[in-house]
Coordinates of C-alpha atoms in Angstrom, one line a residue:
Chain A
X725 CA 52.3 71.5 66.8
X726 CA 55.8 71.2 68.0
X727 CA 58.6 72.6 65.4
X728 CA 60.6 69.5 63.8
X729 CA 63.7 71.5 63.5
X730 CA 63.6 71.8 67.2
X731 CA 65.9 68.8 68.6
X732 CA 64.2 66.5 71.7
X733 CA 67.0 66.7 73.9
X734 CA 67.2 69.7 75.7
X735 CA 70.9 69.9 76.0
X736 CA 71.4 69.1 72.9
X737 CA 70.7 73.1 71.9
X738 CA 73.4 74.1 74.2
X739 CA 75.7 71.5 72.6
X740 CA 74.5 73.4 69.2
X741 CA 75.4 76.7 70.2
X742 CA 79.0 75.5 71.1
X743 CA 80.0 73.3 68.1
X744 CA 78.8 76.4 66.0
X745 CA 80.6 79.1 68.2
X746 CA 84.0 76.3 67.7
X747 CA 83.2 75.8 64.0
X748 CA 83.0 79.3 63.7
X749 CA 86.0 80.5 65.3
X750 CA 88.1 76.9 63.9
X751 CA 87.4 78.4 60.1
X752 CA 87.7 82.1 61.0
X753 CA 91.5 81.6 62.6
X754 CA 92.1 79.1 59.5
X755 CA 91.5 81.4 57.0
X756 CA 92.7 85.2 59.0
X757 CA 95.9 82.9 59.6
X758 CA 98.2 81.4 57.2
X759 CA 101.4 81.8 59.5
X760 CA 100.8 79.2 62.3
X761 CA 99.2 81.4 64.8
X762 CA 97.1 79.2 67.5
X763 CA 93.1 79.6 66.3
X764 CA 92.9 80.0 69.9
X765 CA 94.9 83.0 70.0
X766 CA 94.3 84.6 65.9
X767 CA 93.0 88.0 66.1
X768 CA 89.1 87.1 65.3
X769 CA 89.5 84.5 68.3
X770 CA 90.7 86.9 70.6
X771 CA 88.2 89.5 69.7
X772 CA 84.8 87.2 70.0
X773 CA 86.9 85.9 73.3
X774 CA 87.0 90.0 74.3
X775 CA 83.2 90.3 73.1
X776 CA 82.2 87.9 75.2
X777 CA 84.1 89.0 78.4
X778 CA 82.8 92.3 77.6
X779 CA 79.5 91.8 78.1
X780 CA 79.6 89.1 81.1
X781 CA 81.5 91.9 82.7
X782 CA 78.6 94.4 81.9
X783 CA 76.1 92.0 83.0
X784 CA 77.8 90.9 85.7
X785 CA 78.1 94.9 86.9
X786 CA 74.3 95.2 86.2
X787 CA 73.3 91.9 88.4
X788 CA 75.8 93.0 91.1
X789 CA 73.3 96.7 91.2
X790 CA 70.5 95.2 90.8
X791 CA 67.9 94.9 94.4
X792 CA 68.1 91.6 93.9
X793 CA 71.6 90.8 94.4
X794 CA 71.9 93.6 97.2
X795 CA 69.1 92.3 99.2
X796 CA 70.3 89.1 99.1
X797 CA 73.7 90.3 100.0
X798 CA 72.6 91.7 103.1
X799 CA 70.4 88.6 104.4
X800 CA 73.3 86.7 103.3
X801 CA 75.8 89.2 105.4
X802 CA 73.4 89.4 108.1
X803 CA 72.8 85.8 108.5
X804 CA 77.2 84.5 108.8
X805 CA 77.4 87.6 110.9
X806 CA 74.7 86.2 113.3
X807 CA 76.4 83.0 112.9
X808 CA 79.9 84.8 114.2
X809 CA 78.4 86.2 116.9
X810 CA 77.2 83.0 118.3
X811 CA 80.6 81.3 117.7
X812 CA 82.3 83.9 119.5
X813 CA 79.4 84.0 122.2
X814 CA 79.9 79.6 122.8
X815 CA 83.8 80.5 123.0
X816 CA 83.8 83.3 125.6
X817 CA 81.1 81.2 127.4
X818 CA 83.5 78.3 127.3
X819 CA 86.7 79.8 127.9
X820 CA 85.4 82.3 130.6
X821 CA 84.1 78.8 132.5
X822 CA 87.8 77.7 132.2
X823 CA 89.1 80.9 134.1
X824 CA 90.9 82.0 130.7
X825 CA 90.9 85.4 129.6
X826 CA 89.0 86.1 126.4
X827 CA 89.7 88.6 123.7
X828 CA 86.9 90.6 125.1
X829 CA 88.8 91.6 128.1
X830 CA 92.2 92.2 126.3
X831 CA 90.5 94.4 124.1
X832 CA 88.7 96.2 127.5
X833 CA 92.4 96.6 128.5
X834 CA 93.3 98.0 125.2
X835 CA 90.4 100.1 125.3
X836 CA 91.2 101.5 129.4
X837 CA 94.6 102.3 128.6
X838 CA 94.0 103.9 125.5
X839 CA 91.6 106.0 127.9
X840 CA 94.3 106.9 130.0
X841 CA 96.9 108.0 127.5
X842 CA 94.3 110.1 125.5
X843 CA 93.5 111.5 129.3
X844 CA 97.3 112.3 129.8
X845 CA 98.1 113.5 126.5
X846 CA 94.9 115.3 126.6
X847 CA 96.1 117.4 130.0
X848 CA 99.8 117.2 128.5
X849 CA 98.1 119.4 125.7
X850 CA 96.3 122.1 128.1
X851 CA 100.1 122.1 129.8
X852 CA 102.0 122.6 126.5
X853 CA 99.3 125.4 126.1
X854 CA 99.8 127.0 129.3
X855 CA 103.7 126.6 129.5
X856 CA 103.3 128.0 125.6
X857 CA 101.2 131.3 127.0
X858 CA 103.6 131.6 130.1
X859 CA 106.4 132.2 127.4
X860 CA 104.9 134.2 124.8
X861 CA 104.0 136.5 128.0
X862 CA 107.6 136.3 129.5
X863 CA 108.7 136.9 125.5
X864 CA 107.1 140.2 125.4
X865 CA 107.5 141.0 128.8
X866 CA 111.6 140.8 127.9
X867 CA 111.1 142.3 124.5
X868 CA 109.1 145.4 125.9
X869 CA 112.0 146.0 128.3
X870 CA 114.4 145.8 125.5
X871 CA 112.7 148.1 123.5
X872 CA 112.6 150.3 126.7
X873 CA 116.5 150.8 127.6
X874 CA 116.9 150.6 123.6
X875 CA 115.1 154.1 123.9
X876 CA 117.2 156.8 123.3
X877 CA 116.8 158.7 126.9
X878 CA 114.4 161.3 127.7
X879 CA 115.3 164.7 126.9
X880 CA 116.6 166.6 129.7
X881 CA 112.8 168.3 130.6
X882 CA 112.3 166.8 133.9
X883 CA 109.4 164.4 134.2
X884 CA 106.1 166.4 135.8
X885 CA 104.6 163.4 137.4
X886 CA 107.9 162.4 138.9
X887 CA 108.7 166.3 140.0
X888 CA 105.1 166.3 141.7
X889 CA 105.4 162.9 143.5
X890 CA 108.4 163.6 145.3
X891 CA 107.3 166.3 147.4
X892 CA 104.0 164.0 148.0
X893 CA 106.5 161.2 149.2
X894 CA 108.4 163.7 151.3
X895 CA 105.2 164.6 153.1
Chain B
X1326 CA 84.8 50.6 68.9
X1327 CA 84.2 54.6 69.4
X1328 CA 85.4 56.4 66.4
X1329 CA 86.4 60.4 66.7
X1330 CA 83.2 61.4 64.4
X1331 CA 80.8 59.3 67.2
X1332 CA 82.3 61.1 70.0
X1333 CA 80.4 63.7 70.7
X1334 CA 83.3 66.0 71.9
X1335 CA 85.3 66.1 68.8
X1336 CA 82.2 66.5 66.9
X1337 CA 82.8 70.4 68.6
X1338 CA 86.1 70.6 66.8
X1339 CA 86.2 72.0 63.5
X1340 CA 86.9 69.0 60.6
X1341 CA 90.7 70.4 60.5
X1342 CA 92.1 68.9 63.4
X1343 CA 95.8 70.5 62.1
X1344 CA 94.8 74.2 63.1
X1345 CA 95.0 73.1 66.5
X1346 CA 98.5 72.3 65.8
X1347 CA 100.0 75.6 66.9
X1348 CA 97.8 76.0 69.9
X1349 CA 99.4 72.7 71.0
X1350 CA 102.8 73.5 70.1
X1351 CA 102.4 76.7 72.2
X1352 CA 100.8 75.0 75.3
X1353 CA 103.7 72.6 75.4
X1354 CA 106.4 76.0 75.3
X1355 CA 104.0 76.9 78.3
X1356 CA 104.3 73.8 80.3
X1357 CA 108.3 73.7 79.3
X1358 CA 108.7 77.6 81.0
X1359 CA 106.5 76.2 83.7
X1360 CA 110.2 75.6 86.5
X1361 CA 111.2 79.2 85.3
X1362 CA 107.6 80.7 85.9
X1363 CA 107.9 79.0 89.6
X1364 CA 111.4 80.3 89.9
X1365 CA 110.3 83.7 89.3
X1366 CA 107.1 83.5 91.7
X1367 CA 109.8 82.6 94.7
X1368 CA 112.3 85.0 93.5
X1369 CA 110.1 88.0 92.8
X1370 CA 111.5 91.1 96.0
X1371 CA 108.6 93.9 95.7
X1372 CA 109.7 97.4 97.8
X1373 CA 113.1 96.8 96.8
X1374 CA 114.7 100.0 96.6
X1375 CA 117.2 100.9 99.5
X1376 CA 115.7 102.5 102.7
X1377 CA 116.1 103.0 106.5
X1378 CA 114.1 103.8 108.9
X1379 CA 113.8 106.7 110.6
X1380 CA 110.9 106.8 112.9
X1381 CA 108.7 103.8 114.4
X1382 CA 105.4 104.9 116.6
X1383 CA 103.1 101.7 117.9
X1384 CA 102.6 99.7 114.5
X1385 CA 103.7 102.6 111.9
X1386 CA 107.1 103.1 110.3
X1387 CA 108.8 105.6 108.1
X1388 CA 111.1 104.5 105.6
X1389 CA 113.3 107.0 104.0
X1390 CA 114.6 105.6 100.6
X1391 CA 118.4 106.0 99.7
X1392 CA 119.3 107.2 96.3
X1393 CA 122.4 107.4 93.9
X1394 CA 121.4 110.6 92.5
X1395 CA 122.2 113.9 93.8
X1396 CA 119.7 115.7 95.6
X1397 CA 118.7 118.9 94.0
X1398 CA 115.8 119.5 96.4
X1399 CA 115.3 120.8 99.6
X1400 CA 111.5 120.1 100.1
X1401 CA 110.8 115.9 101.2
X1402 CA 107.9 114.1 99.7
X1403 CA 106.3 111.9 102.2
X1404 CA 103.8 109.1 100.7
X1405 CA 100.8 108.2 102.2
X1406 CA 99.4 105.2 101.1
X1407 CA 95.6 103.8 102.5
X1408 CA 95.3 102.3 105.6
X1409 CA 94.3 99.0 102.7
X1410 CA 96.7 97.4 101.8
X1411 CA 100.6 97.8 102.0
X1412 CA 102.4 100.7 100.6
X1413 CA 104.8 98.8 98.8
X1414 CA 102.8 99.4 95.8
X1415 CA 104.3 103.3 95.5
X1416 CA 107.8 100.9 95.0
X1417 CA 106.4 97.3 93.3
X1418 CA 109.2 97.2 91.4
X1419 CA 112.4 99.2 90.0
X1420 CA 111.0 99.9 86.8
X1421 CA 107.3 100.8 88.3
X1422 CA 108.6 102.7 91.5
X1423 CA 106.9 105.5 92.0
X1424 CA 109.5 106.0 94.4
X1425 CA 112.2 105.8 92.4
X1426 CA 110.6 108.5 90.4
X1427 CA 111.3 111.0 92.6
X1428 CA 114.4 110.0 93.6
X1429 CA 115.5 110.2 90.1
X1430 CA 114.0 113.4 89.9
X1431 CA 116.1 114.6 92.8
X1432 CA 113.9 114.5 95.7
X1433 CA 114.2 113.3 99.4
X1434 CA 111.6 110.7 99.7
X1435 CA 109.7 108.8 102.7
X1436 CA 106.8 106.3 102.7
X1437 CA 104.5 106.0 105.8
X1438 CA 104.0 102.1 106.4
X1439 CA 101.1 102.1 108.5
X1440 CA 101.5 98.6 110.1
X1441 CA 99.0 96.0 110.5
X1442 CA 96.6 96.7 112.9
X1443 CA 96.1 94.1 115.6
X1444 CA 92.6 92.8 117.8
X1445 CA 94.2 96.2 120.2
X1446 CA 93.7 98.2 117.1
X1447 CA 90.4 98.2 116.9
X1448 CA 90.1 101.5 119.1
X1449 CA 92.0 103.4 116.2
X1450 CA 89.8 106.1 114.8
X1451 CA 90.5 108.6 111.9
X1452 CA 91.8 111.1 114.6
X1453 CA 94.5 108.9 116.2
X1454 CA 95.8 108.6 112.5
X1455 CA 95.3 112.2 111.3
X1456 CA 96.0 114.1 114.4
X1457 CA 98.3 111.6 116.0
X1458 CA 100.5 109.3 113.7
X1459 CA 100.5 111.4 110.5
X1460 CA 101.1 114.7 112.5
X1461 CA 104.1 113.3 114.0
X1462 CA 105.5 111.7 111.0
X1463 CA 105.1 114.9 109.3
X1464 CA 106.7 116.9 112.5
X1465 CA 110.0 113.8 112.2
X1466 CA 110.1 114.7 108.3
X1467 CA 110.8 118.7 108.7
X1468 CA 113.1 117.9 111.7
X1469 CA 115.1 115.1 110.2
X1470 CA 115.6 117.1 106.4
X1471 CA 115.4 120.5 108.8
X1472 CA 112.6 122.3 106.6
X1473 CA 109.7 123.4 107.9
X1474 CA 107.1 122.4 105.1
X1475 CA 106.8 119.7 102.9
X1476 CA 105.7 118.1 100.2
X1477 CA 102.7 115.4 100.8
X1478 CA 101.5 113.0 98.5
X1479 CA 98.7 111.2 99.6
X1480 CA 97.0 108.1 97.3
X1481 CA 93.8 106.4 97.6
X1482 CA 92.3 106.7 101.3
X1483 CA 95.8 108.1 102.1
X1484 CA 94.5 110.7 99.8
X1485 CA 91.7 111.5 101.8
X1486 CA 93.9 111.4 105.2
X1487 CA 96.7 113.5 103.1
X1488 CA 93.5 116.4 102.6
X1489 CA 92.1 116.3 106.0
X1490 CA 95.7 116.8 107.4
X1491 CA 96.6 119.3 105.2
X1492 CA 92.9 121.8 106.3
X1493 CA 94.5 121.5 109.9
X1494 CA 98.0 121.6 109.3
X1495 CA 98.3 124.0 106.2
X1496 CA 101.4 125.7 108.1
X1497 CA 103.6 122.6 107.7
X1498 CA 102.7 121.3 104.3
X1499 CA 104.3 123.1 101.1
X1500 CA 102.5 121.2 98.4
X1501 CA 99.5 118.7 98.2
X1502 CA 99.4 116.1 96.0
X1503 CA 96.2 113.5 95.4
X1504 CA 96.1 110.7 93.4
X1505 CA 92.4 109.0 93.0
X1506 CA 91.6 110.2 96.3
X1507 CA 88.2 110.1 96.9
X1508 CA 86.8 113.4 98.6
X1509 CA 83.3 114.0 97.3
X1510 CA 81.0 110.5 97.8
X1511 CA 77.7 111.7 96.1
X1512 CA 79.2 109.8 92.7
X1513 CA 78.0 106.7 92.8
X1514 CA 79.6 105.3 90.1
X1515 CA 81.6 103.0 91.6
X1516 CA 79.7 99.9 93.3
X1517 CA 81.1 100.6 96.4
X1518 CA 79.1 103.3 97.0
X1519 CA 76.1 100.7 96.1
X1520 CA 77.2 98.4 98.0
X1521 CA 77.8 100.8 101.2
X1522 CA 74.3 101.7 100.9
X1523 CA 73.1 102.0 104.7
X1524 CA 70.0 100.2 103.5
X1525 CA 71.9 97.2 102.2
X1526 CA 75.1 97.3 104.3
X1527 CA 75.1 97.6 108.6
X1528 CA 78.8 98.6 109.0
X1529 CA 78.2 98.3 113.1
X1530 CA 77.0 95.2 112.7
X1531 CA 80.1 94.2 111.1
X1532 CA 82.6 95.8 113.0
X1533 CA 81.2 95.0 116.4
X1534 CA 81.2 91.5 115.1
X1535 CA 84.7 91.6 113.7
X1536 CA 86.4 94.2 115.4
X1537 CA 88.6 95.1 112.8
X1538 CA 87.6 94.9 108.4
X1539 CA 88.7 91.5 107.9
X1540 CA 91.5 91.7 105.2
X1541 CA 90.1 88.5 103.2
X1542 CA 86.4 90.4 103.0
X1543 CA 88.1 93.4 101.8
X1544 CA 89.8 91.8 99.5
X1545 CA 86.7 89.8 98.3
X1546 CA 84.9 93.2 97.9
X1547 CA 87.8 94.8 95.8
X1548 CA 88.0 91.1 93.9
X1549 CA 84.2 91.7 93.1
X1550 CA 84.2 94.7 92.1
X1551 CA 85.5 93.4 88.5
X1552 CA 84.6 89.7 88.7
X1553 CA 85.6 88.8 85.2
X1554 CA 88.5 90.7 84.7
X1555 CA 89.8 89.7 88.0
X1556 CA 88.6 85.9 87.9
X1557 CA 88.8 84.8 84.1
X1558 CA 91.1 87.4 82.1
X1559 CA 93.7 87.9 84.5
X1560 CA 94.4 84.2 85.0
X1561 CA 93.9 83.8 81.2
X1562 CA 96.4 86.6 80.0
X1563 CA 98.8 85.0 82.6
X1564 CA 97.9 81.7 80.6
X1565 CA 99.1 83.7 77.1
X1566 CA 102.2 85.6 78.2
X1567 CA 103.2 82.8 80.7
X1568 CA 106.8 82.6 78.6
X1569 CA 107.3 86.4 78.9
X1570 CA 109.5 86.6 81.8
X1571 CA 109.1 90.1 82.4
X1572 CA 105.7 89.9 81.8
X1573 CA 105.6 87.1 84.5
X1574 CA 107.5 89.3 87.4
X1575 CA 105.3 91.9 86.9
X1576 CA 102.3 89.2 87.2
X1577 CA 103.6 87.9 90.6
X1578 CA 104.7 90.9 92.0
X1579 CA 101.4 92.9 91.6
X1580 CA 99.7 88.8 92.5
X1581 CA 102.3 89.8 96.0
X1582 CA 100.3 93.4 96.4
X1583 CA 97.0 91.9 95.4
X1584 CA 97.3 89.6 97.9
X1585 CA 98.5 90.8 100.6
X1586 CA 95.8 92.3 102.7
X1587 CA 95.4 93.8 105.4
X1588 CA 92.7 94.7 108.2
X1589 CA 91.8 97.5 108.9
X1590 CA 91.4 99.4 112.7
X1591 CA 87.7 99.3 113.1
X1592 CA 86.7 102.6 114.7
X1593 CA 88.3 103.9 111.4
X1594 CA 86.8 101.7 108.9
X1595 CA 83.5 102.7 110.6
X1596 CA 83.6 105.8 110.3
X1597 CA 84.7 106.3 107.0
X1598 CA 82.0 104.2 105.9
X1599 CA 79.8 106.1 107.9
X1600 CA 80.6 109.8 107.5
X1601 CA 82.3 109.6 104.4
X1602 CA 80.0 106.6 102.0
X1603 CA 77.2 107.1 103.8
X1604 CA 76.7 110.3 104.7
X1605 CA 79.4 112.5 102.2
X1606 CA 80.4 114.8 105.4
X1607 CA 83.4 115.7 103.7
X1608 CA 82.7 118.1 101.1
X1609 CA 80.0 119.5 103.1
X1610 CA 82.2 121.1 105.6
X1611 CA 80.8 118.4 108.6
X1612 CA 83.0 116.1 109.2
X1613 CA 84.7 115.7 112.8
X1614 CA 87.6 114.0 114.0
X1615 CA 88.1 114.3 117.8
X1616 CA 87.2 118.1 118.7
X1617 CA 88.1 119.6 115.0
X1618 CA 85.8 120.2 111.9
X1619 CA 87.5 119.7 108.9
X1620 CA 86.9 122.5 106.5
X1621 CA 89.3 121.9 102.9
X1622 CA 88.7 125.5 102.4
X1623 CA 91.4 126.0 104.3
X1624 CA 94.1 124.5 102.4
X1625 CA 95.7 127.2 100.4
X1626 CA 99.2 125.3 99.7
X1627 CA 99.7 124.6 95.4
X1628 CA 97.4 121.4 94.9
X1629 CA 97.6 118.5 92.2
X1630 CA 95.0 116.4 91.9
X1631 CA 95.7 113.1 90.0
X1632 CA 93.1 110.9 88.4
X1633 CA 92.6 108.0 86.9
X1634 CA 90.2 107.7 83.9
X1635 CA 89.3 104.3 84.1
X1636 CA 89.3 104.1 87.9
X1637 CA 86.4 101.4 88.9
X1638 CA 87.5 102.1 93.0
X1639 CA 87.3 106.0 92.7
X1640 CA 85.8 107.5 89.9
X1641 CA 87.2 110.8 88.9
X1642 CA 83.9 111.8 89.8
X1643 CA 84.4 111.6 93.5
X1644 CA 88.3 113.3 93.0
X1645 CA 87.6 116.1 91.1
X1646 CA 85.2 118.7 93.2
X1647 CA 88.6 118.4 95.7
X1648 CA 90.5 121.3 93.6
X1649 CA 86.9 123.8 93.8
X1650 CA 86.7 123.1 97.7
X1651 CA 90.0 124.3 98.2
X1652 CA 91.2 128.1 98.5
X1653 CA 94.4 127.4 96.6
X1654 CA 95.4 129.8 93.6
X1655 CA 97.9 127.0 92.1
X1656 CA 95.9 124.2 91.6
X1657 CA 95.7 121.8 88.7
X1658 CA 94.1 118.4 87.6
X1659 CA 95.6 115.0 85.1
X1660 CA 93.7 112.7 84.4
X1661 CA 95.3 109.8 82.8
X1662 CA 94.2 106.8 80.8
X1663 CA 94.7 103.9 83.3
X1664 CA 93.2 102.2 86.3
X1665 CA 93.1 102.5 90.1
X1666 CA 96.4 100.9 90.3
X1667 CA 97.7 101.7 87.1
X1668 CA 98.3 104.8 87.9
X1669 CA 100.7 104.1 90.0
X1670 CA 102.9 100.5 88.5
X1671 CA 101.4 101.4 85.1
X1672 CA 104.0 101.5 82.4
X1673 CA 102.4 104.1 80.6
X1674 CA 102.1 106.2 83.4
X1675 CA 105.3 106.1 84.5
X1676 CA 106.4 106.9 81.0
X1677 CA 103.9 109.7 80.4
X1678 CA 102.6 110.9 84.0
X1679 CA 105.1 110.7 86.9
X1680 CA 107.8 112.8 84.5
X1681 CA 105.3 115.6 84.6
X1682 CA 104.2 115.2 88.7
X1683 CA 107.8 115.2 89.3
X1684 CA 108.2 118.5 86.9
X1685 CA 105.1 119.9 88.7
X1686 CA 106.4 119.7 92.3
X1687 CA 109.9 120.7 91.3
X1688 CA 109.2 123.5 90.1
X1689 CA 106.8 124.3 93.6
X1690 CA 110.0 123.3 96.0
X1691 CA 112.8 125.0 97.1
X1692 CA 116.0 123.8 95.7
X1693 CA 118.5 122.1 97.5

């Protein structure tokens, strides 16, 4: 037996719910303000208003997590990407038939000389490198000399190697 | 004849039509401020504050911001903002310049403007911006202030850039500042992450379709991320505070940031998807660009690591392990009360927080 208190119109609940939810909040910013504030704006307005964002937001956070919404996110992703792709394919098709150049091949040139200047600055690297070595050698090279006439000279013994040579050199 | 109790409508009104009264009165005050509020969207200048620039490579720029006050310090900052978005947002306004923070504060300040990457962009990989752009930049900062290290401030992906710079650079870069950087992706908090799930999301597919992250999909995707309060409350607290001027600036200039998006270099945007969503290389000592490992162990350099509580784009989850990956001594956390953004045009924050990250990195630089 169907309830009598339920109404026959269908939409007719939904038009319920809103003239209660307005009733509601009319009376509760009437009587929280005597001083002219908008009902719109009283404080038990704004915090049913924040109550309800509240919890669309939370749902909303939920749906957007849920497998649902993901793997319909990725068939519809997968499906205006497809979509794209043949766009761009009928273009390049129709273009390259025209003898025009089609972002495909700018982007190959892009792509060739971006090639060669990570080729060049690669070798450029080894150089700076090498040249860097070549230095650090010739540095110590120049600073062991240095450090060799800053020696204080040998005392006055004379040198047994060099005393033993000469007569070798003399033969 | 229809009568107001037959019409269904007003029957949703409350008996006392008069309560409405005020709500009117206040709409019309709206709809009266209505030429100002369109003044003020055409007038509103974001990134005002006084620069030059000093250094241009390809697409990027670096601005060096001129400042009234006397400079007490010797070490730069340079700001590193993602490759998302502008970096104007680091100076929205006078009054929420981050910028201006620190030239109040004393210090030398330059902004990296990374440009907006065209179709011959694509090609761009983390490396070329790492290795390449930001290494140079950082090379043009020493040279042009004639110091050797400096300071680094890095925000967002530019966070992430700032921290993969610093573990191969550590010799030129004094201090290391993150704010909501995200460094460790096994949070998945924020729906990003979800949403980057390799079993939802093809990122080739998309790049080799696109070439470059369209900035309108990006911007979808962060739009998304809060669908109510960026759909309904935002437009409806607008609605309220319409006759608040300053209120109203502030609206339009962060409407400005919001909206102006750009793409991003696909070889990058794939590969951070990739090795840093998907696959959280980062913290786990993996990740390559060009012929280096990265390895944040080796950053040694006094660290601060700036969060924001109610981040919905990077969770402090995914910022926080940063300080126990590095091998600094000096290293330290804050984590304010605010949002992704608000952390840096907040007016709380710049209150409460940028005060003390000035404090922090003056007391780590060497005075002028």
């Amino acid at each position: 037996m169907p309830n009598d208190k339920q109404p026959q119109n269908p939409a007719e609940f939904f038009t319920e719910f809103w003239t209660d939810f307005m009733s509601r909040s009319g009376a509760a910013s009437e009587s929280s303000n005597g001083s002219g504030v908008s009902p719109a704006f009283s404080p038990t307005a704004k915090q049913m208003q924040q109550m309800f964002f509240d919890a669309m937001a939370k749902y909303a956070e939920e749906f957007m997590r849920s497998e649902q919404f993901l793997t319909s996110m990725k068939q519809t992703m997968d499906q205006s990407l497809k979509f794209k792709q043949l766009v761009d394919d009928f273009l390049t098709k129709a273009q390259r038939s025209m003898q025009s150049p089609v972002s495909a091949d700018i982007d190959d040139m892009a792509s060739l000389l971006r090639g060669i200047e990570e080729r060049i600055f690669e070798r450029l690297g080894r150089l700076e490198e090498k040249i860097a070595a070549v230095e650090e050698q010739q540095r110590s090279g120049r600073d062991a000399e240095a450090s060799r006439a800053k020696r204080p000279s040998a005392p006055s013994t004379p040198n047994k190697s060099k005393s033993k040579r000469k007569p070798k050199r003399s033969r | 004849m229809t009568t107001a109790t037959q019409n269904p409508f007003f029957t949703m009104f409350p008996p006392n039509l008069s309560a409405f009264a005020p709500e009117y009165e206040g709409f019309m005050q709206r709809m009266a401020a209505m030429p100002r509020v369109m003044e003020i969207a055409q007038k509103v200048k974001v990134g005002a504050t006084p620069r030059e620039i000093t250094y241009q490579e390809d697409k990027m720029r670096v601005l060096h911001y001129e400042s009234d006050v006397e400079k007490k310090y010797r070490t730069p900052v340079l700001l590193c903002f993602a490759l998302v978005n502008r970096p104007y947002i680091l100076d929205l306004l006078p009054h929420k310049s981050v910028v201006q923070q620190f030239l109040k504060a004393g210090f030398d300040v330059f902004l990296i403007d990374w440009g907006v990457p065209s179709e011959s962009d694509r090609h761009l990989t983390i490396e070329h911006y790492v290795r390449s752009y930001l290494h140079n930049v950082v090379k043009h900062v020493g040279d042009y202030t004639g110091v050797k290290k400096i300071s680094l401030l890095g925000y967002c992906m530019g966070g992430t850039l700032s921290a993969m710079y610093t573990s191969i650079h550590q010799d030129l870069i004094k201090n290391l500042i993150l704010m909501a950087a995200p460094i460790d992706w096994s949070d998945r908090e924020s729906l990003l992450s979800t949403w980057t799930d390799p079993k939802y999301f093809d990122i080739d597919q998309v790049i080799d379709t696109f070439g470059n992250a369209p900035p309108q999909w990006l911007q979808g995707s962060f739009a998304m991320l809060k669908p109510v309060a960026n759909l309904i409350e935002k437009h409806l607290g607008f609605y309220e505070r319409m006759t608040d001027e300053k209120f109203v600036e502030e609206f339009f200039a962060m409407e400005t940031w919001t909206n102006d998006n750009i793409p991003v270099a696909g070889e990058t945007f794939r590969q951070f998807v990739k090795d840093c969503f998907q696959k959280n290389l980062l913290v786990q000592g993996k990740m390559r660009i060009g012929t280096k490992t990265i390895d944040l162990s080796r950053i040694n350099c006094p660290i601060l690591n700036l969060m924001a509580s109610k981040d919905h784009l990077v969770p402090c989850g995914q910022s926080a392990p940063f300080n126990d990956l590095v091998s600094s001594r000096d290293r330290k956390s804050m984590t304010f009360p605010a949002g992704h953004i608000g952390l840096s045009v907040g007016s709380r924050a710049h209150r409460e927080l940028w005060p003390k990250v000035c404090q922090w990195l003056a007391e780590r630089s060497d005075k002028d």
